[in-house]
Coordinates of N, CA and C in Angstrom, one line a residue:
X22 N 64.2 -92.1 -24.5 CA 63.4 -93.4 -24.8 C 62.2 -93.5 -23.7
X23 N 62.7 -93.1 -22.5 CA 61.5 -93.2 -21.6 C 60.3 -92.4 -21.9
X24 N 60.6 -91.1 -22.2 CA 59.8 -90.0 -22.6 C 58.9 -90.5 -24.0
X25 N 59.7 -91.1 -24.9 CA 59.0 -91.5 -26.0 C 58.1 -92.8 -25.8
X26 N 58.5 -93.6 -24.9 CA 57.6 -94.9 -24.5 C 56.4 -94.3 -23.8
X27 N 56.5 -93.3 -23.0 CA 55.3 -92.8 -22.2 C 54.4 -92.3 -23.2
X28 N 54.7 -91.3 -24.0 CA 53.8 -90.6 -24.8 C 53.3 -91.3 -25.9
X29 N 54.2 -92.2 -26.5 CA 53.6 -93.0 -27.7 C 53.0 -94.2 -27.4
X30 N 53.3 -95.1 -26.3 CA 53.0 -96.3 -26.3 C 52.1 -96.5 -24.9
X31 N 51.9 -95.5 -24.2 CA 51.1 -95.8 -22.9 C 49.7 -96.2 -23.1
X32 N 49.0 -95.5 -24.1 CA 47.7 -96.0 -24.5 C 47.6 -97.3 -25.0
X33 N 48.7 -97.7 -25.9 CA 48.9 -99.0 -26.5 C 49.1 -100.2 -25.5
X34 N 50.0 -99.9 -24.5 CA 50.1 -100.8 -23.4 C 48.8 -101.0 -22.7
X35 N 48.2 -99.9 -22.3 CA 46.9 -99.9 -21.5 C 45.8 -100.7 -22.2
X36 N 45.8 -100.5 -23.6 CA 44.8 -101.3 -24.2 C 45.1 -102.7 -24.2
X37 N 46.4 -103.1 -24.4 CA 46.7 -104.5 -24.2 C 46.5 -105.0 -22.9
X38 N 46.8 -104.3 -21.8 CA 46.6 -104.8 -20.5 C 45.0 -105.1 -20.3
X39 N 44.3 -104.1 -20.9 CA 42.9 -104.4 -20.8 C 42.2 -105.7 -21.4
X40 N 43.1 -106.1 -22.5 CA 42.7 -107.1 -23.2 C 43.0 -108.4 -22.2
X41 N 44.2 -108.3 -21.6 CA 44.5 -109.4 -20.6 C 43.6 -109.6 -19.5
X42 N 43.3 -108.5 -18.9 CA 42.4 -108.3 -17.7 C 41.1 -108.6 -18.0
X43 N 40.6 -108.5 -19.2 CA 39.2 -108.7 -19.6 C 38.3 -107.7 -19.2
X44 N 38.9 -106.4 -18.9 CA 38.0 -105.2 -18.5 C 38.9 -104.0 -19.0
X45 N 38.3 -102.9 -19.2 CA 38.7 -101.7 -19.5 C 39.8 -101.0 -18.6
X46 N 40.9 -100.7 -18.9 CA 41.8 -100.0 -17.9 C 42.6 -99.0 -18.7
X47 N 42.4 -97.7 -18.4 CA 43.2 -96.6 -19.0 C 42.9 -95.5 -18.2
X48 N 43.7 -95.2 -17.1 CA 43.6 -94.1 -16.3 C 43.5 -92.8 -16.8
X49 N 44.2 -92.6 -17.9 CA 44.3 -91.3 -18.5 C 44.7 -91.4 -20.0
X50 N 44.3 -90.5 -21.0 CA 44.5 -90.7 -22.3 C 45.7 -89.7 -22.7
X51 N 46.8 -90.3 -23.1 CA 48.1 -89.6 -23.4 C 48.1 -89.0 -24.7
X52 N 48.4 -87.8 -24.9 CA 48.3 -87.1 -26.2 C 49.9 -87.2 -26.7
X53 N 50.1 -87.7 -27.9 CA 51.5 -87.7 -28.4 C 51.9 -86.4 -29.0
X54 N 53.1 -85.9 -28.5 CA 53.5 -84.5 -29.1 C 54.0 -84.7 -30.6
X55 N 53.7 -83.8 -31.4 CA 54.1 -83.9 -32.8 C 55.5 -84.1 -33.1
X56 N 55.9 -85.0 -33.8 CA 57.2 -85.2 -34.2 C 58.1 -85.9 -33.2
X57 N 57.4 -86.4 -32.1 CA 58.3 -86.8 -31.0 C 59.1 -88.0 -31.4
X58 N 58.8 -89.0 -32.1 CA 59.6 -90.0 -32.6 C 60.9 -89.5 -33.3
X59 N 60.8 -88.5 -34.1 CA 61.9 -88.0 -35.1 C 62.9 -87.2 -34.2
X60 N 62.5 -86.4 -33.4 CA 63.5 -85.6 -32.5 C 64.1 -86.5 -31.4
X61 N 63.2 -87.4 -30.9 CA 63.9 -88.4 -30.0 C 65.1 -89.2 -30.6
X62 N 64.9 -89.6 -31.8 CA 65.9 -90.4 -32.5 C 67.1 -89.5 -32.8
X63 N 66.8 -88.2 -33.1 CA 67.9 -87.3 -33.5 C 68.7 -87.1 -32.3
X64 N 68.0 -86.9 -31.2 CA 68.7 -86.6 -29.8 C 69.4 -87.7 -29.4
X65 N 68.9 -88.9 -29.5 CA 69.6 -90.2 -29.2 C 71.0 -90.4 -30.1
X66 N 70.9 -90.1 -31.4 CA 72.1 -90.3 -32.2 C 73.3 -89.5 -31.7
X67 N 72.8 -88.1 -31.2 CA 73.9 -87.3 -30.7 C 74.5 -87.9 -29.4
X68 N 73.7 -88.5 -28.4 CA 74.1 -88.9 -27.2 C 75.1 -90.1 -27.4
X69 N 74.5 -91.0 -28.3 CA 75.4 -92.2 -28.7 C 76.7 -91.8 -29.2
X70 N 76.7 -90.9 -30.3 CA 77.9 -90.5 -31.0 C 78.9 -89.8 -30.1
X71 N 78.4 -89.0 -29.2 CA 79.4 -88.5 -28.1 C 79.9 -89.5 -27.3
X72 N 79.1 -90.4 -26.8 CA 79.4 -91.6 -25.8 C 80.4 -92.5 -26.5
X73 N 80.4 -92.6 -27.8 CA 81.3 -93.5 -28.5 C 82.6 -92.8 -28.9
X74 N 82.6 -91.4 -28.7 CA 83.8 -90.7 -29.1 C 83.7 -90.4 -30.5
X75 N 82.8 -90.4 -31.2 CA 82.8 -90.2 -32.8 C 82.5 -88.7 -32.9
X76 N 82.0 -88.1 -31.8 CA 81.6 -86.7 -32.0 C 82.0 -85.9 -30.7
X77 N 82.6 -84.8 -30.8 CA 82.9 -84.0 -29.5 C 81.4 -83.4 -29.0
X78 N 81.4 -83.2 -27.7 CA 80.1 -82.8 -27.2 C 79.9 -81.3 -27.5
X79 N 78.8 -80.8 -27.8 CA 78.4 -79.4 -28.1 C 78.2 -78.7 -26.8
X80 N 79.1 -77.8 -26.5 CA 79.2 -77.0 -25.1 C 78.2 -75.8 -25.1
X81 N 77.7 -75.4 -26.4 CA 76.7 -74.3 -26.4 C 75.4 -74.8 -26.5
X82 N 74.5 -74.5 -25.5 CA 73.1 -75.0 -25.4 C 72.4 -74.7 -26.6
X83 N 72.5 -73.4 -27.0 CA 71.8 -72.9 -28.0 C 71.9 -73.6 -29.3
X84 N 73.3 -74.0 -29.7 CA 73.4 -74.7 -30.9 C 72.9 -76.0 -30.7
X85 N 73.0 -76.6 -29.7 CA 72.6 -78.0 -29.4 C 70.9 -78.1 -29.5
X86 N 70.2 -77.0 -29.0 CA 68.7 -77.0 -29.0 C 68.4 -76.7 -30.4
X87 N 69.2 -75.9 -31.3 CA 68.8 -75.6 -32.6 C 68.9 -76.9 -33.4
X88 N 69.9 -77.6 -33.0 CA 70.0 -79.0 -33.8 C 68.8 -79.9 -33.5
X89 N 68.4 -80.0 -32.3 CA 67.2 -80.8 -32.0 C 66.0 -80.2 -32.6
X90 N 65.8 -78.8 -32.6 CA 64.6 -78.3 -33.0 C 64.7 -77.5 -34.3
X91 N 65.4 -77.9 -35.2 CA 65.6 -77.3 -36.3 C 64.3 -77.4 -37.1
X92 N 63.6 -76.4 -37.4 CA 62.1 -76.5 -37.7 C 61.8 -77.1 -39.1
X93 N 62.7 -77.1 -40.2 CA 62.3 -77.8 -41.4 C 62.1 -79.3 -41.3
X94 N 62.9 -79.9 -40.4 CA 62.8 -81.4 -40.4 C 62.3 -81.9 -39.0
X95 N 61.7 -80.9 -38.3 CA 61.4 -81.4 -36.9 C 60.3 -82.3 -36.8
X96 N 59.2 -82.3 -37.7 CA 58.0 -82.9 -37.5 C 58.1 -84.4 -38.2
X97 N 58.8 -84.4 -39.3 CA 58.8 -85.8 -40.0 C 60.2 -86.0 -40.6
X98 N 61.3 -85.5 -40.0 CA 62.7 -85.9 -40.7 C 63.0 -85.1 -41.7
X99 N 64.0 -85.4 -42.4 CA 64.9 -86.6 -42.3 C 65.7 -86.5 -40.9
X100 N 66.0 -87.7 -40.4 CA 66.7 -87.8 -39.0 C 68.2 -87.4 -39.2
X101 N 68.5 -86.2 -38.9 CA 69.8 -85.8 -39.2 C 70.8 -86.1 -38.2
X102 N 72.1 -86.3 -38.5 CA 73.1 -86.6 -37.6 C 73.9 -85.3 -37.1
X103 N 74.2 -85.3 -35.9 CA 74.8 -84.1 -35.5 C 76.2 -83.8 -36.2
X104 N 76.9 -84.7 -36.5 CA 78.2 -84.5 -37.3 C 77.9 -83.8 -38.5
X105 N 76.8 -84.0 -39.1 CA 76.6 -83.3 -40.4 C 75.8 -82.0 -40.4
X106 N 74.8 -81.8 -39.3 CA 74.1 -80.7 -39.1 C 74.6 -79.7 -38.3
X107 N 75.2 -80.1 -37.1 CA 75.7 -79.0 -36.1 C 76.9 -78.2 -36.8
X108 N 77.8 -78.6 -37.6 CA 78.7 -77.7 -38.2 C 78.0 -76.7 -39.0
X109 N 77.0 -77.0 -39.8 CA 76.4 -76.1 -40.6 C 75.7 -75.1 -39.9
X110 N 75.1 -75.5 -38.8 CA 74.4 -74.4 -37.8 C 75.3 -73.6 -37.2
X111 N 76.4 -73.9 -36.9 CA 77.6 -73.1 -36.2 C 78.1 -72.1 -37.1
X112 N 78.1 -72.4 -38.4 CA 78.8 -71.5 -39.3 C 78.0 -70.5 -39.8
X113 N 78.3 -69.2 -39.7 CA 77.5 -68.1 -40.3 C 77.5 -68.2 -41.7
X114 N 76.3 -68.2 -42.3 CA 76.2 -68.3 -43.8 C 75.3 -67.5 -44.5
X115 N 75.5 -66.9 -45.6 CA 74.5 -66.2 -46.3 C 74.1 -67.1 -47.6
X116 N 72.8 -67.4 -47.7 CA 72.5 -68.2 -48.8 C 72.7 -67.5 -50.3
X117 N 73.4 -68.3 -51.0 CA 73.7 -67.7 -52.4 C 72.5 -68.0 -53.4
X118 N 72.8 -67.7 -54.6 CA 71.8 -67.9 -55.6 C 71.6 -69.4 -55.9
X119 N 72.5 -70.1 -55.8 CA 72.3 -71.7 -56.1 C 71.5 -72.2 -54.9
X120 N 71.7 -71.7 -53.7 CA 70.9 -72.2 -52.5 C 69.4 -71.8 -52.8
X121 N 69.2 -70.6 -53.2 CA 67.8 -70.1 -53.4 C 67.2 -70.8 -54.5
X122 N 67.9 -71.0 -55.7 CA 67.4 -71.8 -56.8 C 67.1 -73.2 -56.5
X123 N 68.1 -73.9 -55.8 CA 67.8 -75.3 -55.4 C 66.8 -75.5 -54.3
X124 N 66.7 -74.5 -53.4 CA 65.7 -74.5 -52.3 C 64.2 -74.4 -53.1
X125 N 64.1 -73.4 -53.9 CA 62.8 -73.3 -54.5 C 62.5 -74.5 -55.3
X126 N 63.4 -75.1 -56.0 CA 63.1 -76.3 -56.9 C 62.6 -77.3 -55.9
X127 N 63.2 -77.5 -54.8 CA 62.9 -78.7 -53.9 C 61.5 -78.3 -53.4
X128 N 61.3 -77.1 -53.0 CA 60.0 -76.8 -52.4 C 58.8 -77.0 -53.4
X129 N 58.9 -76.6 -54.6 CA 57.9 -76.8 -55.8 C 57.8 -78.3 -55.9
X130 N 58.8 -79.0 -56.1 CA 58.7 -80.4 -56.3 C 58.0 -81.2 -55.2
X131 N 58.4 -80.8 -53.8 CA 57.7 -81.3 -52.7 C 56.1 -81.1 -52.6
X132 N 55.9 -79.8 -52.7 CA 54.5 -79.4 -52.8 C 53.7 -80.1 -53.8
X133 N 54.3 -80.4 -55.0 CA 53.5 -81.0 -56.1 C 53.2 -82.4 -55.7
X134 N 54.4 -83.1 -55.2 CA 54.2 -84.4 -54.8 C 53.1 -84.7 -53.7
X135 N 53.2 -83.8 -52.8 CA 52.3 -84.0 -51.4 C 50.9 -83.4 -51.7
X136 N 50.8 -82.3 -52.4 CA 49.4 -81.7 -52.3 C 48.6 -82.1 -53.6
X137 N 49.4 -82.3 -54.7 CA 48.7 -82.7 -55.9 C 48.7 -84.1 -56.0
X138 N 49.7 -85.0 -56.1 CA 49.7 -86.2 -56.3 C 49.1 -87.1 -55.1
X139 N 49.6 -86.9 -54.0 CA 49.4 -87.7 -52.8 C 47.9 -87.4 -52.4
X140 N 47.5 -86.1 -52.4 CA 46.1 -85.9 -51.9 C 45.1 -86.3 -53.0
X141 N 45.5 -86.1 -54.2 CA 44.5 -86.7 -55.3 C 44.4 -88.2 -55.2
X142 N 45.5 -88.9 -55.0 CA 45.4 -90.4 -54.9 C 44.7 -90.7 -53.6
X143 N 44.8 -90.0 -52.6 CA 44.1 -90.3 -51.3 C 42.6 -90.2 -51.2
X144 N 42.0 -89.5 -52.3 CA 40.5 -89.5 -52.4 C 40.0 -90.8 -52.9
X145 N 40.6 -91.3 -53.8 CA 40.2 -92.7 -54.3 C 40.7 -93.9 -53.3
X146 N 41.6 -93.8 -52.6 CA 42.0 -94.6 -51.6 C 41.0 -94.7 -50.4
X147 N 40.7 -93.6 -50.0 CA 39.6 -93.6 -48.9 C 38.4 -94.1 -49.3
X148 N 37.9 -93.9 -50.6 CA 36.6 -94.4 -51.1 C 36.7 -95.9 -51.2
X149 N 37.7 -96.4 -51.7 CA 37.9 -97.9 -51.9 C 37.9 -98.6 -50.7
X150 N 38.6 -98.2 -49.7 CA 38.9 -98.9 -48.4 C 37.6 -98.6 -47.6
X151 N 36.8 -97.6 -47.7 CA 35.6 -97.4 -46.9 C 34.4 -98.1 -47.3
X152 N 34.4 -98.6 -48.5 CA 33.2 -99.3 -49.0 C 32.8 -100.5 -48.2
X153 N 31.5 -100.6 -48.0 CA 31.0 -101.7 -47.0 C 31.2 -103.1 -47.8
X154 N 31.0 -103.2 -49.0 CA 31.3 -104.3 -49.8 C 32.3 -104.2 -50.9
X155 N 33.5 -104.1 -50.5 CA 34.3 -103.6 -51.6 C 34.7 -104.7 -52.7
X156 N 34.8 -104.2 -54.0 CA 35.0 -104.9 -55.0 C 36.5 -105.2 -55.2
X157 N 36.9 -106.4 -55.5 CA 38.2 -107.0 -55.6 C 39.2 -105.9 -56.4
X158 N 38.7 -105.5 -57.6 CA 39.4 -104.8 -58.4 C 39.5 -103.2 -57.9
X159 N 38.6 -102.9 -57.1 CA 38.6 -101.6 -56.4 C 39.7 -101.6 -55.4
X160 N 39.7 -102.7 -54.6 CA 40.7 -102.7 -53.5 C 42.1 -102.7 -54.2
X161 N 42.3 -103.5 -55.2 CA 43.6 -103.6 -55.8 C 44.0 -102.2 -56.3
X162 N 43.1 -101.6 -57.0 CA 43.4 -100.1 -57.5 C 43.8 -99.3 -56.4
X163 N 43.0 -99.4 -55.2 CA 43.2 -98.6 -53.9 C 44.5 -98.8 -53.4
X164 N 44.9 -100.1 -53.4 CA 46.1 -100.5 -52.9 C 47.3 -99.9 -53.7
X165 N 47.3 -100.0 -55.0 CA 48.3 -99.5 -55.8 C 48.4 -97.9 -55.6
X166 N 47.2 -97.3 -55.6 CA 47.2 -95.8 -55.4 C 47.8 -95.5 -54.1
X167 N 47.5 -96.4 -53.0 CA 48.0 -95.9 -51.8 C 49.5 -96.1 -51.7
X168 N 50.1 -97.0 -52.5 CA 51.6 -97.1 -52.6 C 52.1 -95.8 -53.1
X169 N 51.4 -95.3 -54.1 CA 51.8 -93.9 -54.7 C 51.6 -92.8 -53.8
X170 N 50.4 -92.7 -53.0 CA 50.2 -91.8 -52.0 C 51.1 -91.7 -51.1
X171 N 51.4 -92.7 -50.4 CA 52.3 -92.7 -49.2 C 53.7 -92.4 -49.6
X172 N 54.3 -92.8 -50.8 CA 55.5 -92.4 -51.3 C 55.6 -90.9 -51.6
X173 N 54.6 -90.3 -52.3 CA 54.6 -88.9 -52.7 C 54.4 -88.1 -51.5
X174 N 53.5 -88.5 -50.4 CA 53.3 -87.8 -49.2 C 54.6 -87.6 -48.5
X175 N 55.3 -88.8 -48.2 CA 56.4 -88.6 -47.3 C 57.7 -88.1 -48.1
X176 N 57.9 -88.5 -49.4 CA 59.0 -87.9 -50.0 C 58.9 -86.6 -50.4
X177 N 57.5 -86.2 -50.6 CA 57.2 -84.7 -50.8 C 57.6 -83.9 -49.7
X178 N 57.1 -84.3 -48.4 CA 57.5 -83.6 -47.1 C 58.9 -83.4 -47.0
X179 N 59.7 -84.5 -47.3 CA 61.3 -84.6 -47.2 C 61.7 -83.5 -48.0
X180 N 61.3 -83.4 -49.2 CA 61.7 -82.3 -50.2 C 61.3 -81.0 -49.6
X181 N 60.2 -80.8 -49.1 CA 59.8 -79.5 -48.5 C 60.7 -79.1 -47.5
X182 N 61.1 -80.0 -46.6 CA 62.0 -79.8 -45.5 C 63.3 -79.4 -46.0
X183 N 63.9 -80.2 -47.1 CA 65.1 -79.9 -47.7 C 65.2 -78.6 -48.3
X184 N 64.2 -78.1 -49.0 CA 63.9 -76.9 -49.7 C 64.0 -75.7 -48.7
X185 N 63.2 -75.9 -47.6 CA 63.1 -74.9 -46.6 C 64.6 -74.6 -45.9
X186 N 65.1 -75.6 -45.6 CA 66.6 -75.6 -45.1 C 67.5 -75.1 -46.1
X187 N 67.4 -75.4 -47.4 CA 68.4 -74.8 -48.2 C 68.1 -73.4 -48.4
X188 N 67.1 -72.8 -48.3 CA 66.9 -71.3 -48.4 C 67.5 -70.6 -47.3
X189 N 67.9 -71.5 -46.2 CA 68.6 -70.8 -45.1 C 70.1 -71.1 -45.2
X190 N 70.5 -71.8 -46.4 CA 71.8 -72.2 -46.6 C 72.4 -73.4 -45.9
X191 N 71.3 -74.4 -45.4 CA 71.6 -75.6 -44.8 C 71.3 -76.8 -45.7
X192 N 72.0 -77.7 -45.9 CA 71.8 -78.8 -46.8 C 71.4 -80.1 -45.8
X193 N 70.2 -80.6 -46.0 CA 69.8 -81.9 -45.4 C 70.0 -83.0 -46.3
X194 N 70.1 -84.1 -45.7 CA 70.4 -85.5 -46.4 C 69.3 -85.7 -47.3
X195 N 69.6 -86.5 -48.3 CA 68.3 -87.0 -49.1 C 67.8 -88.2 -48.5
X196 N 66.4 -88.1 -48.2 CA 65.7 -89.4 -47.6 C 65.1 -90.2 -48.3
X197 N 64.9 -90.0 -49.9 CA 64.4 -91.1 -50.6 C 65.1 -91.1 -52.1
X198 N 65.4 -92.3 -52.5 CA 66.0 -92.4 -53.7 C 65.3 -93.5 -54.8
X199 N 64.3 -93.1 -55.2 CA 63.5 -93.9 -56.2 C 63.2 -95.3 -55.7
X200 N 62.8 -95.4 -54.5 CA 62.6 -96.8 -53.9 C 61.9 -98.0 -54.7
X201 N 61.0 -97.4 -55.5 CA 60.1 -98.5 -56.2 C 60.8 -99.0 -57.4
X202 N 62.1 -98.6 -57.7 CA 62.9 -99.1 -58.7 C 63.8 -100.1 -58.2
X203 N 63.7 -100.4 -56.9 CA 64.6 -101.3 -56.3 C 64.5 -102.9 -56.8
X204 N 65.5 -103.5 -57.0 CA 65.5 -105.0 -57.5 C 65.3 -106.0 -56.3
X205 N 65.4 -105.5 -55.0 CA 65.1 -106.4 -53.9 C 64.6 -105.5 -52.7
X206 N 64.2 -106.4 -51.8 CA 63.6 -105.6 -50.6 C 64.7 -105.1 -49.8
X207 N 65.9 -105.6 -49.8 CA 67.0 -104.9 -49.1 C 67.4 -103.8 -49.8
X208 N 67.3 -103.8 -51.1 CA 67.8 -102.5 -51.8 C 66.7 -101.4 -51.5
X209 N 65.4 -101.9 -51.5 CA 64.1 -101.0 -51.2 C 64.4 -100.1 -49.9
X210 N 64.9 -101.0 -48.8 CA 65.0 -100.3 -47.5 C 66.3 -99.4 -47.4
X211 N 67.2 -99.6 -48.5 CA 68.3 -98.7 -48.5 C 67.9 -97.3 -49.2
X212 N 66.7 -97.5 -50.0 CA 66.3 -96.2 -50.7 C 65.2 -95.4 -50.1
X213 N 64.3 -96.3 -49.1 CA 63.2 -95.6 -48.7 C 63.5 -95.1 -47.1
X214 N 63.0 -93.9 -46.8 CA 63.3 -93.3 -45.5 C 64.8 -93.6 -45.1
X215 N 65.7 -93.2 -46.0 CA 67.2 -93.5 -45.8 C 67.7 -93.1 -44.4
X216 N 67.3 -92.1 -43.9 CA 67.7 -91.5 -42.6 C 67.5 -92.5 -41.5
X217 N 66.2 -93.1 -41.6 CA 65.7 -94.0 -40.6 C 66.5 -95.3 -40.8
X218 N 66.5 -95.9 -42.0 CA 67.3 -97.1 -42.3 C 68.7 -97.1 -41.7
X219 N 69.5 -95.9 -42.0 CA 70.7 -95.7 -41.5 C 70.9 -95.7 -40.0
X220 N 69.9 -95.0 -39.4 CA 69.7 -94.9 -37.9 C 69.6 -96.4 -37.3
X221 N 68.8 -97.1 -37.8 CA 68.6 -98.4 -37.3 C 69.9 -99.3 -37.5
X222 N 70.5 -99.1 -38.6 CA 71.8 -99.8 -39.0 C 72.9 -99.6 -38.0
X223 N 73.1 -98.3 -37.7 CA 74.2 -97.9 -37.0 C 74.0 -98.1 -35.5
X224 N 72.7 -97.9 -35.0 CA 72.5 -98.0 -33.5 C 71.7 -99.0 -33.0
X225 N 71.4 -99.9 -33.9 CA 70.7 -101.2 -33.4 C 71.3 -102.4 -34.1
X226 N 71.3 -102.5 -35.3 CA 71.7 -103.5 -36.2 C 73.1 -104.0 -35.9
X227 N 74.1 -103.0 -36.1 CA 75.4 -103.3 -35.9 C 75.6 -103.6 -34.4
X228 N 75.3 -103.0 -33.4 CA 75.4 -103.3 -32.0 C 74.9 -104.7 -31.7
X229 N 73.8 -105.3 -32.3 CA 73.2 -106.5 -32.2 C 74.2 -107.6 -32.7
X230 N 75.2 -107.3 -33.5 CA 76.1 -108.2 -34.2 C 76.0 -108.1 -35.7
X231 N 75.1 -107.7 -36.3 CA 75.0 -107.5 -37.8 C 75.3 -108.6 -38.5
X232 N 76.2 -108.4 -39.4 CA 76.6 -109.7 -40.2 C 78.0 -110.1 -40.0
X233 N 78.5 -109.6 -38.8 CA 79.8 -110.0 -38.3 C 79.9 -111.1 -37.5
X234 N 78.7 -111.6 -37.0 CA 78.9 -112.8 -36.0 C 78.0 -114.0 -36.4
X235 N 78.1 -114.3 -37.7 CA 77.4 -115.4 -38.2 C 76.0 -115.2 -38.7
X236 N 75.5 -116.1 -39.6 CA 74.2 -115.9 -40.2 C 73.0 -115.8 -39.2
X237 N 73.1 -116.8 -38.1 CA 72.1 -116.8 -37.2 C 71.9 -115.5 -36.4
X238 N 73.1 -114.9 -35.9 CA 73.0 -113.5 -35.5 C 72.4 -112.5 -36.4
X239 N 72.8 -112.6 -37.6 CA 72.4 -111.6 -38.7 C 70.8 -111.8 -38.9
X240 N 70.3 -113.0 -38.9 CA 68.9 -113.2 -39.2 C 68.2 -112.5 -37.7
X241 N 68.6 -112.9 -36.6 CA 67.9 -112.4 -35.4 C 68.0 -110.9 -35.4
X242 N 69.2 -110.3 -35.6 CA 69.3 -108.9 -35.6 C 68.3 -108.3 -36.6
X243 N 68.3 -108.8 -37.8 CA 67.3 -108.3 -38.8 C 65.7 -108.2 -38.2
X244 N 65.3 -109.4 -37.8 CA 64.1 -109.5 -37.2 C 63.8 -108.6 -36.2
X245 N 64.7 -108.3 -35.2 CA 64.7 -107.4 -34.1 C 64.6 -106.0 -34.5
X246 N 65.4 -105.6 -35.6 CA 65.4 -104.3 -36.1 C 64.1 -103.9 -36.7
X247 N 63.4 -104.9 -37.5 CA 62.2 -104.5 -38.1 C 61.0 -104.6 -37.1
X248 N 61.1 -105.5 -36.1 CA 60.1 -105.5 -35.1 C 60.1 -104.0 -34.4
X249 N 61.2 -103.6 -34.1 CA 61.4 -102.3 -33.4 C 60.8 -101.2 -34.4
X250 N 61.3 -101.3 -35.6 CA 60.8 -100.4 -36.7 C 59.5 -100.3 -37.0
X251 N 58.8 -101.4 -37.0 CA 57.3 -101.4 -37.0 C 56.7 -100.7 -35.9
X252 N 57.1 -101.1 -34.6 CA 56.5 -100.3 -33.4 C 56.9 -98.9 -33.4
X253 N 57.9 -98.5 -34.0 CA 58.3 -97.1 -34.1 C 57.4 -96.3 -35.1
X254 N 56.9 -97.1 -36.1 CA 56.0 -96.4 -36.9 C 54.7 -96.1 -36.5
X255 N 54.3 -97.0 -35.6 CA 52.9 -96.7 -34.9 C 52.8 -97.7 -33.8
X256 N 51.9 -97.1 -32.7 CA 51.6 -98.0 -31.6 C 50.4 -98.8 -31.8
X257 N 50.7 -100.0 -32.5 CA 49.6 -100.9 -32.9 C 50.2 -102.2 -33.2
X258 N 49.4 -103.2 -32.9 CA 50.0 -104.5 -33.3 C 50.2 -104.8 -34.8
X259 N 49.3 -104.1 -35.6 CA 49.3 -104.2 -37.1 C 50.8 -103.7 -37.5
X260 N 51.3 -102.5 -36.8 CA 52.6 -102.3 -37.3 C 53.6 -103.2 -36.8
X261 N 53.5 -103.9 -35.7 CA 54.6 -104.9 -35.2 C 54.5 -106.0 -36.2
X262 N 53.3 -106.5 -36.7 CA 53.2 -107.5 -37.7 C 53.9 -107.2 -39.0
X263 N 53.6 -105.9 -39.4 CA 54.1 -105.3 -40.6 C 55.7 -105.4 -40.6
X264 N 56.3 -105.0 -39.4 CA 57.7 -105.0 -39.2 C 58.2 -106.4 -39.4
X265 N 57.6 -107.4 -38.6 CA 58.0 -108.8 -38.7 C 58.0 -109.4 -39.9
X266 N 56.9 -108.9 -40.9 CA 56.8 -109.5 -42.1 C 58.0 -109.0 -42.9
X267 N 58.3 -107.8 -42.9 CA 59.4 -107.2 -43.7 C 60.6 -107.9 -43.1
X268 N 60.9 -108.1 -41.9 CA 62.1 -108.8 -41.5 C 62.2 -110.2 -41.9
X269 N 61.1 -110.7 -42.0 CA 61.0 -112.1 -42.3 C 61.2 -112.2 -43.8
X270 N 60.8 -111.3 -44.7 CA 61.2 -111.3 -46.1 C 62.6 -111.2 -46.3
X271 N 63.2 -110.1 -45.4 CA 64.6 -110.0 -45.8 C 65.5 -111.2 -45.3
X272 N 65.1 -111.9 -44.0 CA 65.8 -113.1 -43.8 C 65.6 -114.2 -44.9
X273 N 64.6 -114.3 -45.5 CA 64.5 -115.2 -46.7 C 65.5 -114.8 -47.8
X274 N 65.7 -113.4 -48.0 CA 66.5 -113.1 -49.1 C 67.9 -113.4 -48.6
X275 N 68.2 -113.2 -47.3 CA 69.5 -113.6 -46.9 C 69.8 -115.1 -46.9
X276 N 68.8 -115.8 -46.7 CA 68.9 -117.2 -46.8 C 69.1 -117.8 -48.3
X277 N 68.5 -116.9 -49.1 CA 68.5 -117.3 -50.6 C 69.8 -117.1 -51.1

C-alpha cells in the first residue's frame, strides 16, 4: 500500500498541498507504473488470505511471481484470488479443443467490444465534450455513448484477458455480468467489475463491520468503501466525489 500510495498519489497530494500553501510545491513528478493498482490489490489479497489462515503460503517463489505477474490480467484485471489462480498455475496442463474454442471466442468478442464499439463511440464522446459551447442534446448523447464506451472498453479488455488465459488452459473469473440490466444500484455493483467489488467486500467492507453490527455501521462502512473505491479509480477529487455519490445512493437504498 505504501508503494501504491507513493506512485499513484504523490502528485495528487503535492497538488493538494500546493493549494493549501498558496504556492506550487512538487519536488518531482512521479510516473505511475502500468497496472500498479491491480497487481497491488492482487498481492494484498494473497497476504491477507495467508494471514487469516484461509490459504497456505506459496513456498515456491516462481509460482508466486507468476500469480502476481500473470500477463493476461496484469494491466487491468480481473483481480484474481490466489486460491483460484495459484492451483491452476501449479498444475501442468495442455489446453484442449474446448479451451482453444472458448479462448478464441472470448478474444473475438473482447476485441469487437473494445476496438469496434468502444473506439467508435469514443469519437463522438470526445467531440461532444470538447465543444466550446456544447448543445444540451449533444452532451446527453455523448453521456449515453460514454456509458456504452466505458462498458465495452473495460468488459472487452476483461474478455481479451480471459481469452488469452484460456488459450493457456487457465480460467479467469467473469468480471462483468450485464450490469446495465440491473434493477438497483446495489445489484449494479455486483455485476460491474465483479472482482473489485468482491475485493472491497471481503477485505474492507466486512472488516469494517458490514451488515453485522447495525444499520449505522453498515452505512458508514458503505460510504468508506466507496470513498476508497473512488480514490482507487483515480488520484483526483472528482473520483472521491464520484465514490461518495455512489456510496450515498447505496445508503439511501439501504434506508429505503
